[in-house]
Structure formats: structure tokens, C-alpha cells
């Protein structure tokens, strides 16, 4: 008979500070994944913490070959695309957009507010889904389930599962997206599939990750070890913490990215430019479309 032991937690192998930079029109973003020191983290292509004033935004622009996940923290954001989809998301709301073979859309703050603040994550699509039809999944804050593993710890289960609570979001690339709010002096363990890569992005406060208690502070991306461990231990000490826990199954496919287009080869990128410029193979509706929210 052998003694059972507590499974070791994944550790943190890299911490990247997200420095502010300009993006779009009048927007400031803190980019972590997508920076030179963290070009991508398969299957994730980019993570931005954005702050946009009422006169800024991201007017009409195309995408192909991946998904964009917009999660609002403060303020309201409008979106509109050439397929006729239009809506507004506010604090705690989520938009999961599968660009697939092609979309042109606009993302702009609601003009009656001071700023829109949130996160946008880009998730790569596997080769067999890169040319799928575009799709939106939209969830209001009240529609996102919560797990409460203990008093003082609340987990919004945006995608995947946490402590027996599952999300309704469909992910073509297997993905976990969890929003943790922890009071001070708490310890929680989150399970993670052994094959997933992942990270924490700290929004507020300080958290200590893994058995070695790596200290994570606001605006840092903390990369998990790839050692096959199936848990991540997270603690708070003398202050509260707010962070997102994001992980997914690596695609292990070639990545060829040119701005808003992400394919598997340079030939496919060239084809994408040809399709976009000539309004074909998914971009037909872009010819005469202009958003009304700019």
C-alpha cells in the first residue's frame, strides 16, 4: 500500500509585464502575448488589456483564421459586422467571435461614457476550422456561471470548467477561460488538463502561484510550466487579487500571421489578401459595407 501525496502544482516559468502602447484610434492597450518576448503561446496569439475613451475605438477591419474573445471590465463596447450582427456588451459581458473564413467588423465604445476597459484574447483555429463560417457567441454577465470553491473565492466560468461548474461556450480550440476574484489570505487549486498550455493575467492585487509561490502583480502575464501537472495552486496573502486563468490545447501547427490574418502558410496569407481585396471566398459582403457605429 502506497501513501497518496498531494499533486504538485504547475510552476511559473516566465513573467511578462504588459506595457502600454497605442492601438486603433485613441486606444491604449497593454499587450502581453503578441509582444516580441512572447510572440505567441500556442494556441493563443494575442492578449490585450485595452482602455478606449469615447472618441477612440477600432473602426472597420477584417479578420480570418482565428477567434477573438472580448471580455468587458468597465464601460460599454459596441460591435457591428458585415453579416448584420450588431450589439453592445457592458461590464462582465462576453463576446466570443469566430472569424473563420472572413469577417469585417467595427468595435467602438458607447459615446455616452468616459472609457471602455476590457480584455481581448486571440485564439488560433486549427487548420480544419480556419475557413469555417463566422459565428458569434454572446453572454451577458448574469448568464456566465460562477463557482465558489470557498468563501471569498469566486470564479466566473467563461469557458471550460472550474470546481464542477461548466461553461456553455462552444470552443473549436479546447480552451479554459476563468475569471478569479480572491479575498486576501485564501488558497485555491484549479485543475488543468495535463496537455494544456496556459497562463494567468493579473488585473489587480497580488497572487502567489505554485509550490514555490511565484509572486504575480498587476499587468503581468505569468506562463505555466509544461510539466504535465494537472493542478495550479494559487494563494493570496495580505491583499485581494483579480486575475484571469486562461489555458488551451496547443495546435502544434505552423503559424503565419500578417496583422488580422492568421493562416498556416505564406501562400494562404497571400490568398487571403487576394480574397479580401477582391471581395471573394468569405469577403463578398465587404464590398459595399460600412459600419454605422463609427
Coordinates of C-alpha atoms in Angstrom, one line a residue:
X1 CA 0.0 0.0 0.0
X2 CA 1.4 3.3 -1.1
X3 CA 0.8 6.7 0.5
X4 CA -1.1 9.2 -1.6
X5 CA 0.5 12.6 -2.0
X6 CA -0.9 16.0 -3.0
X7 CA -0.3 16.5 -6.7
X8 CA 2.4 19.1 -7.4
X9 CA 1.2 22.4 -8.8
X10 CA 2.4 23.8 -12.1
X11 CA 5.0 26.5 -11.6
X12 CA 5.6 29.8 -13.4
X13 CA 8.4 29.8 -16.0
X14 CA 8.1 33.3 -17.3
X15 CA 6.6 36.6 -16.3
X16 CA 6.0 39.4 -18.9
X17 CA 5.0 42.9 -18.0
X18 CA 2.3 44.3 -20.4
X19 CA 3.5 47.8 -21.2
X20 CA 1.0 50.4 -22.6
X21 CA 1.1 51.2 -26.3
X22 CA -1.2 52.9 -28.8
X23 CA -3.5 50.9 -31.0
X24 CA -6.5 51.6 -33.2
X25 CA -7.8 55.2 -32.9
X26 CA -7.4 56.8 -29.4
X27 CA -6.9 53.4 -27.8
X28 CA -4.3 52.3 -25.2
X29 CA -3.5 48.6 -24.9
X30 CA -1.3 46.6 -22.6
X31 CA -0.2 43.7 -24.8
X32 CA 1.3 40.6 -23.3
X33 CA 1.0 37.7 -25.7
X34 CA 1.9 39.2 -29.1
X35 CA 4.9 41.1 -27.7
X36 CA 8.4 40.3 -29.1
X37 CA 9.3 38.4 -25.8
X38 CA 6.1 36.4 -26.1
X39 CA 5.2 36.2 -29.7
X40 CA 2.5 33.6 -29.2
X41 CA 1.7 30.9 -26.7
X42 CA 0.0 28.1 -28.8
X43 CA -2.9 28.1 -29.2
X44 CA -3.1 31.8 -28.1
X45 CA -2.0 34.6 -30.5
X46 CA -2.5 37.8 -28.5
X47 CA -3.8 39.2 -25.3
X48 CA -4.6 42.9 -24.9
X49 CA -5.9 44.8 -21.9
X50 CA -7.5 47.7 -23.6
X51 CA -8.7 51.2 -22.5
X52 CA -10.5 53.3 -25.0
X53 CA -12.0 56.7 -24.5
X54 CA -15.3 57.7 -26.0
X55 CA -13.6 59.3 -29.1
X56 CA -11.5 56.2 -29.8
X57 CA -12.0 52.7 -31.0
X58 CA -11.3 50.1 -33.6
X59 CA -13.2 51.1 -36.8
X60 CA -13.9 48.7 -39.8
X61 CA -11.3 46.0 -40.1
X62 CA -11.1 42.4 -41.3
X63 CA -10.1 39.0 -39.7
X64 CA -9.6 35.5 -40.9
X65 CA -8.4 32.2 -39.4
X66 CA -8.9 32.7 -35.6
X67 CA -11.2 33.8 -32.8
X68 CA -11.4 37.0 -30.9
X69 CA -12.8 36.9 -27.3
X70 CA -13.8 40.3 -25.8
X71 CA -14.4 40.4 -22.1
X72 CA -15.6 43.7 -20.6
X73 CA -14.4 45.0 -17.2
X74 CA -15.7 48.6 -17.3
X75 CA -17.9 50.6 -19.7
X76 CA -19.7 49.5 -22.8
X77 CA -18.5 48.5 -26.2
X78 CA -20.5 48.3 -29.4
X79 CA -19.8 45.9 -32.3
X80 CA -21.2 45.5 -35.8
X81 CA -20.2 43.3 -38.7
X82 CA -21.0 42.9 -42.4
X83 CA -23.1 39.8 -41.6
X84 CA -25.7 42.0 -39.9
X85 CA -24.7 41.2 -36.3
X86 CA -24.8 44.2 -34.0
X87 CA -24.8 44.6 -30.2
X88 CA -23.5 46.2 -27.1
X89 CA -21.6 44.5 -24.2
X90 CA -21.0 46.0 -20.8
X91 CA -19.2 45.2 -17.6
X92 CA -18.8 41.4 -17.1
X93 CA -20.3 40.6 -20.6
X94 CA -18.6 38.4 -23.2
X95 CA -18.4 38.3 -26.9
X96 CA -16.8 35.2 -28.5
X97 CA -16.3 35.8 -32.2
X98 CA -15.2 33.1 -34.6
X99 CA -13.8 35.0 -37.7
X100 CA -13.4 31.8 -39.7
X101 CA -13.1 32.4 -43.4
X102 CA -13.7 36.1 -43.1
X103 CA -15.4 38.9 -41.2
X104 CA -15.2 42.7 -41.3
X105 CA -16.4 44.4 -38.2
X106 CA -16.1 47.5 -36.1
X107 CA -15.6 47.8 -32.3
X108 CA -16.3 51.1 -30.8
X109 CA -17.1 52.5 -27.2
X110 CA -20.5 53.8 -26.4
X111 CA -20.2 57.6 -26.7
X112 CA -22.1 58.5 -23.5
X113 CA -19.3 57.1 -21.2
X114 CA -15.8 58.1 -20.2
X115 CA -14.0 54.9 -21.2
X116 CA -14.3 51.2 -22.2
X117 CA -11.9 48.8 -20.4
X118 CA -11.6 45.1 -21.0
X119 CA -9.6 42.2 -22.4
X120 CA -9.3 40.9 -25.9
X121 CA -7.8 37.4 -26.5
X122 CA -7.0 36.0 -29.9
X123 CA -7.3 32.2 -30.1
X124 CA -5.9 30.3 -33.1
X125 CA -8.1 28.0 -35.0
X126 CA -6.9 24.5 -36.2
X127 CA -6.4 24.2 -40.0
X128 CA -9.7 22.3 -40.4
X129 CA -11.7 25.2 -38.9
X130 CA -9.8 28.2 -40.3
X131 CA -12.3 28.6 -43.2
X132 CA -15.5 27.9 -41.3
X133 CA -18.4 30.2 -41.4
X134 CA -18.2 33.2 -39.0
X135 CA -20.1 32.8 -35.7
X136 CA -20.8 34.9 -32.6
X137 CA -21.4 33.7 -29.1
X138 CA -22.5 36.5 -26.7
X139 CA -23.1 36.1 -23.0
X140 CA -24.2 38.8 -20.5
X141 CA -22.6 38.8 -17.1
X142 CA -25.7 37.2 -15.5
X143 CA -25.5 34.3 -18.0
X144 CA -22.0 33.3 -17.1
X145 CA -21.9 30.6 -14.3
X146 CA -19.9 31.0 -11.1
X147 CA -18.1 28.6 -9.0
X148 CA -17.5 29.3 -5.3
X149 CA -14.9 26.8 -4.1
X150 CA -14.8 28.6 -0.7
X151 CA -15.9 31.8 0.9
X152 CA -14.0 34.7 -0.5
X153 CA -13.2 33.0 -3.8
X154 CA -15.5 33.5 -6.9
X155 CA -14.7 32.0 -10.3
X156 CA -16.6 33.1 -13.4
X157 CA -16.5 30.2 -15.8
X158 CA -16.3 31.9 -19.2
X159 CA -15.1 28.8 -21.0
X160 CA -14.2 25.3 -19.7
X161 CA -14.8 24.1 -16.2
X162 CA -13.9 25.0 -12.6
X163 CA -14.9 23.2 -9.4
X164 CA -17.7 21.3 -11.1
X165 CA -19.2 24.3 -12.9
X166 CA -19.1 24.2 -16.7
X167 CA -19.5 26.9 -19.3
X168 CA -21.9 26.8 -22.2
X169 CA -19.5 28.4 -24.6
X170 CA -18.5 26.2 -27.5
X171 CA -14.8 26.2 -28.3
X172 CA -13.4 24.9 -31.5
X173 CA -9.9 25.0 -30.0
X174 CA -10.3 23.4 -26.5
X175 CA -10.0 26.4 -24.1
X176 CA -10.4 27.3 -20.4
X177 CA -11.1 31.0 -19.6
X178 CA -11.8 31.7 -15.9
X179 CA -12.1 35.0 -14.1
X180 CA -10.9 34.7 -10.4
X181 CA -11.7 37.1 -7.6
X182 CA -10.0 36.2 -4.4
X183 CA -10.1 37.8 -1.0
X184 CA -6.9 38.1 1.0
X185 CA -5.5 35.1 2.8
X186 CA -7.1 32.5 0.5
X187 CA -5.7 29.4 -1.2
X188 CA -7.4 27.7 -4.2
X189 CA -6.4 24.9 -6.5
X190 CA -7.5 24.9 -10.1
X191 CA -7.3 21.7 -12.2
X192 CA -6.0 21.9 -15.8
X193 CA -5.6 19.1 -18.4
X194 CA -2.1 17.8 -18.5
X195 CA -1.6 18.7 -22.2
X196 CA -2.8 22.3 -21.9
X197 CA -0.5 25.3 -22.1
X198 CA -1.7 28.3 -20.1
X199 CA -1.1 31.5 -18.1
X200 CA -2.5 33.9 -15.6
X201 CA -3.0 37.6 -16.4
X202 CA -3.1 39.7 -13.3
X203 CA -5.6 42.6 -13.3
X204 CA -5.4 43.7 -9.7
X205 CA -3.6 42.9 -6.4
X206 CA -1.0 40.2 -5.8
X207 CA -1.2 36.4 -6.1
X208 CA 1.3 33.6 -5.4
X209 CA 1.4 30.7 -7.8
X210 CA 2.7 27.2 -7.4
X211 CA 4.5 25.4 -4.6
X212 CA 7.3 28.0 -4.9
X213 CA 4.8 30.8 -4.5
X214 CA 5.8 32.9 -7.6
X215 CA 4.6 36.4 -6.9
X216 CA 2.4 37.8 -9.6
X217 CA 1.4 41.5 -9.8
X218 CA -1.0 43.6 -11.8
X219 CA -0.5 43.8 -15.6
X220 CA 1.9 40.7 -15.7
X221 CA 1.3 37.6 -17.7
X222 CA 2.5 34.5 -15.8
X223 CA 3.3 31.5 -18.0
X224 CA 2.6 28.0 -16.6
X225 CA 5.2 25.2 -16.8
X226 CA 4.7 22.5 -19.3
X227 CA 5.4 19.6 -17.0
X228 CA 2.1 17.7 -17.3
X229 CA 0.9 18.6 -13.8
X230 CA -2.8 18.8 -13.6
X231 CA -3.3 21.5 -10.9
X232 CA -2.3 25.1 -10.3
X233 CA -2.2 26.3 -6.7
X234 CA -2.9 30.0 -6.2
X235 CA -2.7 32.0 -2.9
X236 CA -3.4 35.5 -1.7
X237 CA -1.8 36.9 1.4
X238 CA -2.3 40.5 2.6
X239 CA -4.4 41.8 -0.3
X240 CA -7.2 40.8 -2.6
X241 CA -6.5 39.6 -6.2
X242 CA -8.3 39.7 -9.5
X243 CA -7.0 37.8 -12.5
X244 CA -7.9 35.6 -15.5
X245 CA -6.8 32.0 -15.8
X246 CA -6.5 31.0 -19.5
X247 CA -5.4 27.7 -20.9
X248 CA -5.8 25.6 -24.0
X249 CA -4.8 22.6 -26.1
X250 CA -1.8 23.5 -28.3
X251 CA -2.5 23.1 -32.0
X252 CA 1.2 22.4 -33.0
X253 CA 0.6 23.7 -36.5
X254 CA 2.6 26.3 -38.4
X255 CA 1.5 29.9 -37.7
X256 CA 1.7 32.5 -40.5
X257 CA 0.4 35.8 -39.3
X258 CA 0.0 39.1 -41.1
X259 CA -1.9 41.6 -39.0
X260 CA -5.5 40.5 -38.7
X261 CA -5.0 37.3 -40.8
X262 CA -3.6 34.1 -39.3
X263 CA -3.1 31.1 -41.5
X264 CA -0.7 28.1 -41.8
X265 CA 1.5 29.3 -44.7
X266 CA 2.6 32.4 -46.6
X267 CA 0.7 31.2 -49.6
X268 CA -2.5 31.1 -47.6
X269 CA -1.8 34.7 -46.4
X270 CA -1.3 35.8 -50.0
X271 CA -4.6 34.1 -50.9
X272 CA -6.3 35.9 -48.0
X273 CA -5.1 39.3 -49.2
X274 CA -6.4 38.4 -52.7
X275 CA -9.8 37.3 -51.3
X276 CA -10.1 40.5 -49.2
X277 CA -9.1 42.9 -51.9
X278 CA -11.3 41.2 -54.5
X279 CA -14.3 40.5 -52.2
X280 CA -14.4 36.8 -52.6
X281 CA -14.2 33.5 -50.6
X282 CA -15.8 34.9 -47.5
X283 CA -15.3 38.6 -48.0
X284 CA -18.1 39.1 -50.6
X285 CA -20.2 41.3 -48.2
X286 CA -17.3 43.7 -47.6
X287 CA -17.7 45.4 -51.0
X288 CA -20.4 47.9 -50.0
X289 CA -20.5 47.6 -46.3
X290 CA -19.6 50.3 -43.8
X291 CA -20.4 50.2 -40.1
X292 CA -22.9 52.6 -38.7
X293 CA -21.3 52.9 -35.2
X294 CA -18.1 54.6 -36.1

